[in-house]
Short mmCIF file of C-alpha atoms in Angstrom, two decimals:
data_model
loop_
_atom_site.label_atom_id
_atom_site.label_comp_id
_atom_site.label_asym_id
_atom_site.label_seq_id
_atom_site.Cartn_x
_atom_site.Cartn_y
_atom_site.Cartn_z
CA UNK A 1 23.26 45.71 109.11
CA UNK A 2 20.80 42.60 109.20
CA UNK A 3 19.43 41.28 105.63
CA UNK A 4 15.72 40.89 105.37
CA UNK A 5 15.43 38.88 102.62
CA UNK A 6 11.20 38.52 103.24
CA UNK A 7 10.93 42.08 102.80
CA UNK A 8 9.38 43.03 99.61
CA UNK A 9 7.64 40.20 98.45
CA UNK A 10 4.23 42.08 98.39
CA UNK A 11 6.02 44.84 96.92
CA UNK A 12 6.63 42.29 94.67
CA UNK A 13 9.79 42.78 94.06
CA UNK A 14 10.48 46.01 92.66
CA UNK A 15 12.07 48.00 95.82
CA UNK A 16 15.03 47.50 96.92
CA UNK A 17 14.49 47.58 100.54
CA UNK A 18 17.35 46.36 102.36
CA UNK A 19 19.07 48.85 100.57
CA UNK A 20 16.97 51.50 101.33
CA UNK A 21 17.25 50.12 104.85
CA UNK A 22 20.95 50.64 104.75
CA UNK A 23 21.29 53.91 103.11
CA UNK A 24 19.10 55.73 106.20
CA UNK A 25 21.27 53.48 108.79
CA UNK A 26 24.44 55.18 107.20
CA UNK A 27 23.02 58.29 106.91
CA UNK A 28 22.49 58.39 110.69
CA UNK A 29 26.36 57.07 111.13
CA UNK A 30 27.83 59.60 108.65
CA UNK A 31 29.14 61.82 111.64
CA UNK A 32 31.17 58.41 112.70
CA UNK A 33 32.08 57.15 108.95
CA UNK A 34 32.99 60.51 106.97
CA UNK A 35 36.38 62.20 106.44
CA UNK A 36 37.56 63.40 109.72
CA UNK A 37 34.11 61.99 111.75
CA UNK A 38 34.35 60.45 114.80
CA UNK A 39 36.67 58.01 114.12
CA UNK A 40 39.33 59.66 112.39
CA UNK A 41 39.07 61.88 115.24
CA UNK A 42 39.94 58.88 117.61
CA UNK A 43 42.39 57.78 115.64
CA UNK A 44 43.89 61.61 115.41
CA UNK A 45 43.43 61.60 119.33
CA UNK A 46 45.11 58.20 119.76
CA UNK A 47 48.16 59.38 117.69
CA UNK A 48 48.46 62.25 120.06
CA UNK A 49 48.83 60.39 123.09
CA UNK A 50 51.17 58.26 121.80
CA UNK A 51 53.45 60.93 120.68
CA UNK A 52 53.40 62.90 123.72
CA UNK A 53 54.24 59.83 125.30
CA UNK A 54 57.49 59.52 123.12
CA UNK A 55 58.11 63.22 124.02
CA UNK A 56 57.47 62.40 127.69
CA UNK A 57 60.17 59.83 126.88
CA UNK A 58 62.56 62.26 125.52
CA UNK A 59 62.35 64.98 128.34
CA UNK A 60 63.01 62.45 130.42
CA UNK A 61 66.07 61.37 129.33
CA UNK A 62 67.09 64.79 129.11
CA UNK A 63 65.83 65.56 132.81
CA UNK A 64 68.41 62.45 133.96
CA UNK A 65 71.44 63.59 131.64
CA UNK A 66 71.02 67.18 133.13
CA UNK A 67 70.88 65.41 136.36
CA UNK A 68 74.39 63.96 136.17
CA UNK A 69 75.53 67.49 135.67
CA UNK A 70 73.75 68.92 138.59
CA UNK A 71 75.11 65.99 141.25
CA UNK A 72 78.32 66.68 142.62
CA UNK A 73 79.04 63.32 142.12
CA UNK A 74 78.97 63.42 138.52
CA UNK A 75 81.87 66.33 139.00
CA UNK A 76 84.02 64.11 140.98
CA UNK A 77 84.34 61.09 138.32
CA UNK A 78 87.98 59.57 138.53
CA UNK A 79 89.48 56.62 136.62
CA UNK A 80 92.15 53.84 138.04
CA UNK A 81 94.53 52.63 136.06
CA UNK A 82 97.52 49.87 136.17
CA UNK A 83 100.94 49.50 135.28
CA UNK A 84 100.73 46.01 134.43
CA UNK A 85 96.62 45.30 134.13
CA UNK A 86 97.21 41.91 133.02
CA UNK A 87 98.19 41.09 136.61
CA UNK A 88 96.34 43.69 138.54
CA UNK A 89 93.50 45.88 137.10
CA UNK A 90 91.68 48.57 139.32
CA UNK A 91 88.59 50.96 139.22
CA UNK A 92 87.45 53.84 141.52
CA UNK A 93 84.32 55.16 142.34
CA UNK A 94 83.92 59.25 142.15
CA UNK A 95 85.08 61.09 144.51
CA UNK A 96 87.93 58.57 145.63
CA UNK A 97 90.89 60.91 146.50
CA UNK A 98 94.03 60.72 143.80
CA UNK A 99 96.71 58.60 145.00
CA UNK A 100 99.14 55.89 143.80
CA UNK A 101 99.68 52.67 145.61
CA UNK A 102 101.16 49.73 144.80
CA UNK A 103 100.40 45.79 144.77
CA UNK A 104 101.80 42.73 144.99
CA UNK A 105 99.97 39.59 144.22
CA UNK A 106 101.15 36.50 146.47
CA UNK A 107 98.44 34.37 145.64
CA UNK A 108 95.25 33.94 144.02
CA UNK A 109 92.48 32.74 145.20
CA UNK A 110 91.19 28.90 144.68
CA UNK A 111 88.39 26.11 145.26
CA UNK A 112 88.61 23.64 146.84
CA UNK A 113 89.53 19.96 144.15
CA UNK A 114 89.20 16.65 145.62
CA UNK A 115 89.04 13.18 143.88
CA UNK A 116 88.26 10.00 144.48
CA UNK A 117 90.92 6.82 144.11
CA UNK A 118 90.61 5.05 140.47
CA UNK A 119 87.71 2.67 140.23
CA UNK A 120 86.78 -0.08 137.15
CA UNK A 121 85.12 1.66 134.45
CA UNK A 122 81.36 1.85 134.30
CA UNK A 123 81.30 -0.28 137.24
CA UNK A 124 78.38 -0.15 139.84
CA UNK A 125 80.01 1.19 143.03
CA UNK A 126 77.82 0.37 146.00
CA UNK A 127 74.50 1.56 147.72
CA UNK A 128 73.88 4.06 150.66
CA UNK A 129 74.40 8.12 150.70
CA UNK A 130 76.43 10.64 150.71
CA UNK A 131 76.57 14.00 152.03
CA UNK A 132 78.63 17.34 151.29
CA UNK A 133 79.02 19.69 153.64
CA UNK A 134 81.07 22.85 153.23
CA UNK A 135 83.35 24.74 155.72
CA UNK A 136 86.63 25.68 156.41
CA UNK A 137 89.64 23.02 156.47
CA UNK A 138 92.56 24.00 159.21
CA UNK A 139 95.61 21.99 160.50
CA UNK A 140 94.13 18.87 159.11
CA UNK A 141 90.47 19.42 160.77
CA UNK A 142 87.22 20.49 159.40
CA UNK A 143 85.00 23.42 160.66
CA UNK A 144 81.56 22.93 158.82
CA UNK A 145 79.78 25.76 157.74
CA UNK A 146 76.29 27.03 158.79
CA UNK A 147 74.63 25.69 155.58
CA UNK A 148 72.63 22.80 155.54
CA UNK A 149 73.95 19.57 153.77
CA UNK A 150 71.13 17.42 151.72
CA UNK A 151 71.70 13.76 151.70
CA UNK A 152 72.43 12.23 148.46
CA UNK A 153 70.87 8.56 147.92
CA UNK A 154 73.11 6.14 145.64
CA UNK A 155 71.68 3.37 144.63
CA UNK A 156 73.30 -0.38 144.24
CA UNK A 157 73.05 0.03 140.19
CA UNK A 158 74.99 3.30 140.14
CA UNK A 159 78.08 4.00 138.57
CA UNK A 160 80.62 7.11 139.25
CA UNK A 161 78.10 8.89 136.44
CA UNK A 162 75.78 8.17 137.69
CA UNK A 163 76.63 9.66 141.07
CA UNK A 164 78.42 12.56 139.35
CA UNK A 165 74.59 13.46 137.99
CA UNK A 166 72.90 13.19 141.77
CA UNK A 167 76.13 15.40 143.07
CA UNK A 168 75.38 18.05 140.67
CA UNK A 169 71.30 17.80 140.67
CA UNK A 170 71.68 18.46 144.78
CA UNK A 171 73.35 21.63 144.01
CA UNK A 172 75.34 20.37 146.73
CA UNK A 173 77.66 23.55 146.37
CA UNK A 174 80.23 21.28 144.57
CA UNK A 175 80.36 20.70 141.13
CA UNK A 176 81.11 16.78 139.90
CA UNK A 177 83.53 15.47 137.00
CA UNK A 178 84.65 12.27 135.43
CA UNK A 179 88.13 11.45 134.99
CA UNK A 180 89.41 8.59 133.41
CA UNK A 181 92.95 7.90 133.32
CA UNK A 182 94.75 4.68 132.76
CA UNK A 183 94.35 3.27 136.18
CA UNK A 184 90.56 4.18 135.39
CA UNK A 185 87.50 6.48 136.00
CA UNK A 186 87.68 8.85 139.41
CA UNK A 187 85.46 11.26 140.54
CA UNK A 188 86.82 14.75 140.91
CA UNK A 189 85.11 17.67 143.17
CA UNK A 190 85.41 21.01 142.97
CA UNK A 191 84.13 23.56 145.02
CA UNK A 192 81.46 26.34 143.24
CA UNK A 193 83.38 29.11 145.40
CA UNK A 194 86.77 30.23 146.09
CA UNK A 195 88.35 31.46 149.02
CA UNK A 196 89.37 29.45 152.57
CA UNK A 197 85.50 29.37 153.94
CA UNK A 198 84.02 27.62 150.61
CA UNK A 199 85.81 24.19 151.31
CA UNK A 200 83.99 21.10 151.68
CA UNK A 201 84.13 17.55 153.11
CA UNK A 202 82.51 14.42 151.79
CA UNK A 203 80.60 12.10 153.97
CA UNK A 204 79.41 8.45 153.19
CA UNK A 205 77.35 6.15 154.94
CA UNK A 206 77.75 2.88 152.82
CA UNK A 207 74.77 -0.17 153.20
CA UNK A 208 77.50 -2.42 153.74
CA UNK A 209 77.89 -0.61 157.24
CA UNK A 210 81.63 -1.43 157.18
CA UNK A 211 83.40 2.25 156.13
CA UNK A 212 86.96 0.40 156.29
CA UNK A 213 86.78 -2.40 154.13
CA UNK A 214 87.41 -0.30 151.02
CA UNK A 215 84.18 -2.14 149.09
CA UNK A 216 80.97 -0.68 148.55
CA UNK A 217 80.33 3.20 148.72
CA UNK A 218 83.01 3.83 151.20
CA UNK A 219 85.36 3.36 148.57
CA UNK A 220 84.87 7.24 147.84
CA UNK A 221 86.28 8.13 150.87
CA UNK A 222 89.74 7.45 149.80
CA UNK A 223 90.85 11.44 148.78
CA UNK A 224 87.31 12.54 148.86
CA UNK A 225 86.92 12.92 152.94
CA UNK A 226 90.23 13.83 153.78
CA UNK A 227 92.15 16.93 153.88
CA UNK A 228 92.70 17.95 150.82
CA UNK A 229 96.00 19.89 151.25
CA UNK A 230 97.61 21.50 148.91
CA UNK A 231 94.00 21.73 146.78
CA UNK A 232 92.52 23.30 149.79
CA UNK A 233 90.21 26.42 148.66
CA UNK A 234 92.32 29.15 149.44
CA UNK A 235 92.02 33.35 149.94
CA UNK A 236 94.01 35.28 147.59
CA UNK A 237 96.53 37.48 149.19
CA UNK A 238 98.32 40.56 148.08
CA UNK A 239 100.65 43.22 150.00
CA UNK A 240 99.79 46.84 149.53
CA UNK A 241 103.15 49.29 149.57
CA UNK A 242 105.16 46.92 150.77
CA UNK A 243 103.97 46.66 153.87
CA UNK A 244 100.24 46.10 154.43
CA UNK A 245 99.11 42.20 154.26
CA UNK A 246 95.42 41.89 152.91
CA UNK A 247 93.12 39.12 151.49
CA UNK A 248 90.30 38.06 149.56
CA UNK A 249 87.91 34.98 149.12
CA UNK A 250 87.64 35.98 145.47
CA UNK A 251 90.07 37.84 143.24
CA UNK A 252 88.43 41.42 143.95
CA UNK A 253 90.05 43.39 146.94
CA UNK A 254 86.94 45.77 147.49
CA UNK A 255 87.72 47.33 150.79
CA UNK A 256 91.60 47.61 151.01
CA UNK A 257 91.99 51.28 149.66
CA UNK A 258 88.60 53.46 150.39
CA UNK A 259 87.04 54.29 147.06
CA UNK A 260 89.27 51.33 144.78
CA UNK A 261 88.58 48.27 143.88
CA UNK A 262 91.32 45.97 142.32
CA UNK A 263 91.52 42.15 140.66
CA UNK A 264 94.42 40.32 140.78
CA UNK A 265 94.63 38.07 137.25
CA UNK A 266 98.39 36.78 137.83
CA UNK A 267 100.89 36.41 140.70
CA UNK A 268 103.13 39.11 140.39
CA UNK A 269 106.97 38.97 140.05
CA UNK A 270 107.23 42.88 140.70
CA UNK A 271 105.13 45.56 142.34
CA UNK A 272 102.29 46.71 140.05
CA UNK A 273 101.54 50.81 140.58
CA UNK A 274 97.52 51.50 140.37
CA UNK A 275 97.08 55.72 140.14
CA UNK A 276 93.66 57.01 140.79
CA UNK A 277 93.49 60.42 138.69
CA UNK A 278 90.34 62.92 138.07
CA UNK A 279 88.39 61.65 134.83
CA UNK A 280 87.81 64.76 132.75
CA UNK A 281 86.44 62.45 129.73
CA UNK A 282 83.96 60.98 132.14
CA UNK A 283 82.38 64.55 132.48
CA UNK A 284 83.14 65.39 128.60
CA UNK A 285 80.94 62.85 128.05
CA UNK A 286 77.88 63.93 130.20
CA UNK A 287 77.99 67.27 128.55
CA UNK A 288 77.84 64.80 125.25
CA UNK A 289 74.88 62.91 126.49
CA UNK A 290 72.99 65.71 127.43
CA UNK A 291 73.13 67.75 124.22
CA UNK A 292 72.20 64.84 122.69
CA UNK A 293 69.50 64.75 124.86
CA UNK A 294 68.74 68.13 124.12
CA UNK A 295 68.66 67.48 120.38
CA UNK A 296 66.74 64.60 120.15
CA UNK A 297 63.71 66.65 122.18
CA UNK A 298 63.94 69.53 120.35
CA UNK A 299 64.28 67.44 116.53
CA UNK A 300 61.02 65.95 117.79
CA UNK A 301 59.00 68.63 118.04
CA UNK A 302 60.42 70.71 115.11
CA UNK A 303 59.31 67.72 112.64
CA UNK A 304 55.70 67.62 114.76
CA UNK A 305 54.89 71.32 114.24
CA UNK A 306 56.24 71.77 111.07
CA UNK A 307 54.45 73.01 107.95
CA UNK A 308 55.04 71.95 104.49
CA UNK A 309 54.30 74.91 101.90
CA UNK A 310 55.30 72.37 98.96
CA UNK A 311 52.99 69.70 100.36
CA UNK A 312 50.80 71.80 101.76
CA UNK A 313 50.62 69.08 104.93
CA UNK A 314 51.58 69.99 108.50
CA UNK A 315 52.89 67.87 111.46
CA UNK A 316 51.12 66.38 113.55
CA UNK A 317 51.28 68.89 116.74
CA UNK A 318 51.11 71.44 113.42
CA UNK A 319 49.50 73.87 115.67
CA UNK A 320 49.39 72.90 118.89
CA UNK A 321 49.85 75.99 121.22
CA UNK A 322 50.77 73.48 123.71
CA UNK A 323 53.43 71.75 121.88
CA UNK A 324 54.85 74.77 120.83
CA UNK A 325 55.70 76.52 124.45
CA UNK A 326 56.96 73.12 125.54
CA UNK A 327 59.92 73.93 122.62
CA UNK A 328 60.57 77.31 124.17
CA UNK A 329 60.35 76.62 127.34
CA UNK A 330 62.76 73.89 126.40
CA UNK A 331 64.86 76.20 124.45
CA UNK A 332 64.78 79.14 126.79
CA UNK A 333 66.34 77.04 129.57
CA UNK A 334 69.34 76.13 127.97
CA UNK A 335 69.87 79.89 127.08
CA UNK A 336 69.57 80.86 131.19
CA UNK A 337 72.90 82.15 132.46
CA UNK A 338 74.45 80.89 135.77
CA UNK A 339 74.80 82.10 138.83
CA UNK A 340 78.92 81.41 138.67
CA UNK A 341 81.36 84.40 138.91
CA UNK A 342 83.94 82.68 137.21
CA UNK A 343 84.65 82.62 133.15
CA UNK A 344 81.62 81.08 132.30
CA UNK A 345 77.82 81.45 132.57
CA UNK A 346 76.40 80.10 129.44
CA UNK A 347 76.47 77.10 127.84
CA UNK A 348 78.24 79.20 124.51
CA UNK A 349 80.61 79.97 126.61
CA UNK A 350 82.13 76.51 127.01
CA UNK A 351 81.40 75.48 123.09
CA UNK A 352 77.62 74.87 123.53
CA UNK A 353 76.15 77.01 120.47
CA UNK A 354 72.62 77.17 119.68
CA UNK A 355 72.46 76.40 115.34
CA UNK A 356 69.28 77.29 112.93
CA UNK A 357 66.33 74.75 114.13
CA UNK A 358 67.02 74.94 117.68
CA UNK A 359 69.69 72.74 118.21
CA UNK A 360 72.83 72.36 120.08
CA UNK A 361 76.18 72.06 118.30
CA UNK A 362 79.65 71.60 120.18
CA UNK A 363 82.67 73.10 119.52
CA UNK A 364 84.92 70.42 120.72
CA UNK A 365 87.79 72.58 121.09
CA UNK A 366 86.60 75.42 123.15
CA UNK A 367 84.60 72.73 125.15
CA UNK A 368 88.10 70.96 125.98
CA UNK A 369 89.69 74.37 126.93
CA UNK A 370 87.39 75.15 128.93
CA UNK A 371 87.51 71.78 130.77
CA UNK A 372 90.93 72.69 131.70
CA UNK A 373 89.08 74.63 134.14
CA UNK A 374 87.42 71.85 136.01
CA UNK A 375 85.57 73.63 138.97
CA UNK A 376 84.52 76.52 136.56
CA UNK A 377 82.67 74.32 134.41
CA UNK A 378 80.94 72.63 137.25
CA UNK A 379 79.79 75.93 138.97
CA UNK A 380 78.42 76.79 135.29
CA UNK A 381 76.46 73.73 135.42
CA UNK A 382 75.54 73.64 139.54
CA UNK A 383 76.45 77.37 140.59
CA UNK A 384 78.38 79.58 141.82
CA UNK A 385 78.16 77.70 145.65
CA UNK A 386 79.28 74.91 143.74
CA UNK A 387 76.69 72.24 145.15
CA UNK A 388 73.80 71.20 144.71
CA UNK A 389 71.69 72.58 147.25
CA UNK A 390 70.54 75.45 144.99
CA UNK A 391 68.68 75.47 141.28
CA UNK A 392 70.88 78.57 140.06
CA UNK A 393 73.43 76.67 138.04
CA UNK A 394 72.10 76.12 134.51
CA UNK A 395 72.14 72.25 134.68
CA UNK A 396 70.11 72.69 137.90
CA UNK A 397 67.64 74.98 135.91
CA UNK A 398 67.20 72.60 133.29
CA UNK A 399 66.30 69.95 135.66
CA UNK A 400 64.08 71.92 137.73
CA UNK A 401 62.12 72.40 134.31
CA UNK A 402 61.65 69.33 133.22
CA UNK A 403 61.04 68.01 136.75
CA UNK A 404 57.99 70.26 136.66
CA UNK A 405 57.22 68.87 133.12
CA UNK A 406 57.24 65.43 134.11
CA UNK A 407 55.59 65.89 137.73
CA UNK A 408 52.00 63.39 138.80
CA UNK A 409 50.30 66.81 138.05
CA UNK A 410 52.61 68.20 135.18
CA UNK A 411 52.15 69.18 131.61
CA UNK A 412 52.98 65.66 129.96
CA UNK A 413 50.49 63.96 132.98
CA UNK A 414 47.82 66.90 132.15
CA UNK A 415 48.53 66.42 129.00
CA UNK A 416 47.64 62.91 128.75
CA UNK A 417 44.46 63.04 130.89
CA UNK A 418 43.15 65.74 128.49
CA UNK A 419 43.30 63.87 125.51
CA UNK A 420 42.35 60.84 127.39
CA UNK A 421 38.67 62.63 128.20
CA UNK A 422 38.39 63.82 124.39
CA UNK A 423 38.94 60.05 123.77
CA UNK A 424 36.33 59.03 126.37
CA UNK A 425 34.06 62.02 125.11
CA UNK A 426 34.10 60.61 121.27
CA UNK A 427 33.35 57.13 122.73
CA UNK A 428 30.27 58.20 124.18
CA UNK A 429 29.49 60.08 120.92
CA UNK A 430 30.04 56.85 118.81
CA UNK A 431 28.12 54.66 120.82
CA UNK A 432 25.19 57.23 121.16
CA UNK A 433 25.24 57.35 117.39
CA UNK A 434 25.03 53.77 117.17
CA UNK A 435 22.11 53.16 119.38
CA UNK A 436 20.02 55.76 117.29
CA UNK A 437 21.13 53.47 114.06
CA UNK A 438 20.27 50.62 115.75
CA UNK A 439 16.72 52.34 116.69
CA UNK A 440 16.34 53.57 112.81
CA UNK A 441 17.25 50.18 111.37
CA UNK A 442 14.73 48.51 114.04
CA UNK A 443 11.86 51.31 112.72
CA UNK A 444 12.43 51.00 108.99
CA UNK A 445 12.26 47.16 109.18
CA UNK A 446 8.92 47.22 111.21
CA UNK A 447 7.73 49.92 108.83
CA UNK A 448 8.72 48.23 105.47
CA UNK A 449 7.33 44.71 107.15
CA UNK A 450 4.33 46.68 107.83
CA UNK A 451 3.73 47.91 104.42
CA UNK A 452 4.71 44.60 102.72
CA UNK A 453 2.36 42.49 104.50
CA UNK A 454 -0.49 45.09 104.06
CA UNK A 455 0.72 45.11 99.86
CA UNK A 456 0.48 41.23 100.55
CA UNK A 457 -3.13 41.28 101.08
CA UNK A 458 -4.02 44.24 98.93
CA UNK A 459 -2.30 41.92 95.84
CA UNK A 460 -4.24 38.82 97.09
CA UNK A 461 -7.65 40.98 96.95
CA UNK A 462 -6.77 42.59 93.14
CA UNK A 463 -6.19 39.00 92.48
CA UNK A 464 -9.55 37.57 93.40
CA UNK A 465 -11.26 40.56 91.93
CA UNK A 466 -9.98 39.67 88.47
CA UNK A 467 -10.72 36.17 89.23
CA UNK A 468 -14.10 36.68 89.64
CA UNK A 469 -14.09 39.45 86.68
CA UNK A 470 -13.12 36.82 84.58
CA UNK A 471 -15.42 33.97 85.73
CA UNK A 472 -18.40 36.55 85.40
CA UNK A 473 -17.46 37.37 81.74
CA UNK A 474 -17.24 33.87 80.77
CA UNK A 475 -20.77 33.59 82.38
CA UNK A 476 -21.93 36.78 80.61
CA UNK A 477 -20.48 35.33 77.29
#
């Protein structure tokens, strides 16, 4: 609130107006200012939002680990695994059939190394340009590749560093390296990529124009233009079984058994076995994640309803009708029974116990027996048609419900928009309240200016009066 510091001089001083002033302005903004006014009420509101959004959060990370027990997929998890991963390690993708093959590593796969005759140290070596171009070197001939090749200006000043930098700003597709040795400094290429199609040849136009004299720029040519031979970039190769002949540009053979994928680390003296097996851990653990899932929901909104007798101080959804079906709705799901006609149809039945608060507790034993029954756990968790084309299996249940939670048009999204309106609403309330301050403070000070100039002139007339009182007494006298 303004000062008005000219106010009450013809009160003369005995009226504390600007604080008068400011006690009627807060009077008017009590229902803003007081103990749960307005703005505690925002900030009550704001909380809200906030922690719906966290349980929003929560649901949904239930909704996906109940997902991976719904998808057939996440039933058909397998694991590869080597008899001598050092040389050869493998993985496989679920559903990948079991099966044992075996590998033999030939060869690994390499880049292409070239480099350059010894030169004087630090020594300029000669203007012009070069240019790299990759591609494939055969029989002693080069096949360049469909990439485009950036000349590289050298300068008459530059040495082999120098160069080295330019070769490596072009990102030429080659990286560049000193080496000195005791004949002196060379300049070694390598290629960026393995495998036979990521060689590369260099090219050199030299100012001198003469690319034989073995002066100048052309002096790189010398085991940088040629075939490289034996530091050719090669494929790796590997036999599969004995019999079947495959390759790779890298170290990864993706596509030579459907569903595995194996490296090759070392060339192999013996055949290395890779087994592809079902994964029961894999699915152990998304029956881990998703009562942790559970939990973490359900912990939530125990400690958000809550009351405190010793305290006397609830939660903050302490309450909330809302919040509170979301729990059981929540908790009645993972209570449904399956569809399945086999040994199971609840989630205590494979070790999944409800405790005191609501949570889930797993009895690792009976959850590992029952495991031993692969396919009857799954149509538990997807059904008794053992897909997922139905919601009857309780994992599909559990996602259908939170699905619905977490919908455009769902409780968390009408939720939100709710609050967001009671938000908007007390916004509108605030500002209303603040006009009509404003208004009142803009009244009182043209009142109280009012009065004090009128008190101004009615002290300047008592005054005179006893001015001339006096001067007629003194006549009188």
């Amino acid at each position: 609130m303004a000062s008005f510091s000219s106010i009450g001089v013809g009160l003369g001083g005995s009226v504390d107006v600007n604080g008068l002033i400011k006690a009627s302005v807060d009077a008017v903004k009590l229902p803003i200012t007081r103990t749960n006014g307005l703005n505690d009420q925002a900030k009550f509101t704001e909380a809200k939002i906030s922690t719906f959004g966290k349980l929003q959060s929560m649901v949904s990370s239930l909704q996906a680990a109940a997902g991976r027990l719904a998808s057939v997929t996440g039933w058909n998890s397998v694991s590869a695994s080597s008899s001598n991963d050092k040389a050869v390690s493998a993985t496989a993708i679920g559903g990948t059939v079991e099966t044992t093959f075996s590998v033999e590593v030939s060869a690994l796969a390499k880049a292409q190394v070239a480099t350059s005759d010894a030169l004087t140290s630090n020594t300029a070596v000669g203007a012009g340009s070069l240019k790299i171009e990759l591609g494939r070197w055969s029989g002693g001939s080069f096949t360049p590749g469909t990439g485009s090749a950036p000349d590289i200006a050298i300068s008459a000043t530059d040495t082999l560093a120098d160069i080295a930098g330019k070769i490596n700003g072009a990102n030429a597709g080659v990286t560049a390296t000193i080496v000195t040795d005791v004949s002196g400094q060379r300049l070694m290429l390598r290629g960026k990529n393995t495998g036979e199609d990521a060689g590369f040849r260099l090219a050199v136009t030299d100012a001198d124009g003469d690319l034989g004299d073995g002066a100048g720029l052309s002096r790189l040519t010398d085991g940088l233009a040629a075939d490289p031979g034996v530091n050719a970039a090669a494929n790796a190769t590997a036999r599969i079984n004995g019999l079947f002949d495959v390759t790779s540009a890298t170290n990864t053979f993706e596509n030579a058994v459907a569903g595995v994928t194996f490296k090759a680390s070392q060339v192999t003296t013996a055949p290395v076995d890779i087994t592809v097996v079902k994964d029961a851990s894999a699915v152990k653990k998304n029956v881990e994640d998703f009562v942790i899932a559970y939990n973490a929901a359900n912990q939530a909104l125990n400690e958000l309803t809550k009351y405190d007798k010793a305290t006397g101080t609830g939660g903050l959804l302490q309450g909330d009708s809302t919040a509170v079906a979301l729990q059981n709705q929540l908790r009645n799901v993972v209570q449904s029974m399956s569809s399945s006609t086999g040994p199971f149809q609840t989630l205590s039945s494979i070790g999944l116990g409800i405790v005191q608060g609501g949570d889930l507790s797993i009895d690792g034993s009976k959850l590992d027996a029952a495991l031993k029954s692969p396919d009857a756990v799954k149509a538990l968790f997807i059904g008794a048609d053992g897909s997922a084309a139905t919601t009857d299996g309780v994992a599909e249940k559990i996602k259908m419900a939170t699905s619905q939670l977490l919908d455009s048009d769902g409780f968390f999204a009408s939720k939100d928009k709710q609050l967001k309106a009671v938000l908007e609403r007390n916004a509108k309330e605030v500002a209303r309240i603040n006009d009509r301050a404003e208004g009142t403070e803009a009244l009182l000070k043209a009142r109280y200016t009012a009065l004090d100039t009128q008190m101004s002139r009615l002290n300047a007339l008592n005054s005179y009066i006893s001015q001339q009182v006096t001067t007629w007494n003194n006549q009188k006298g």
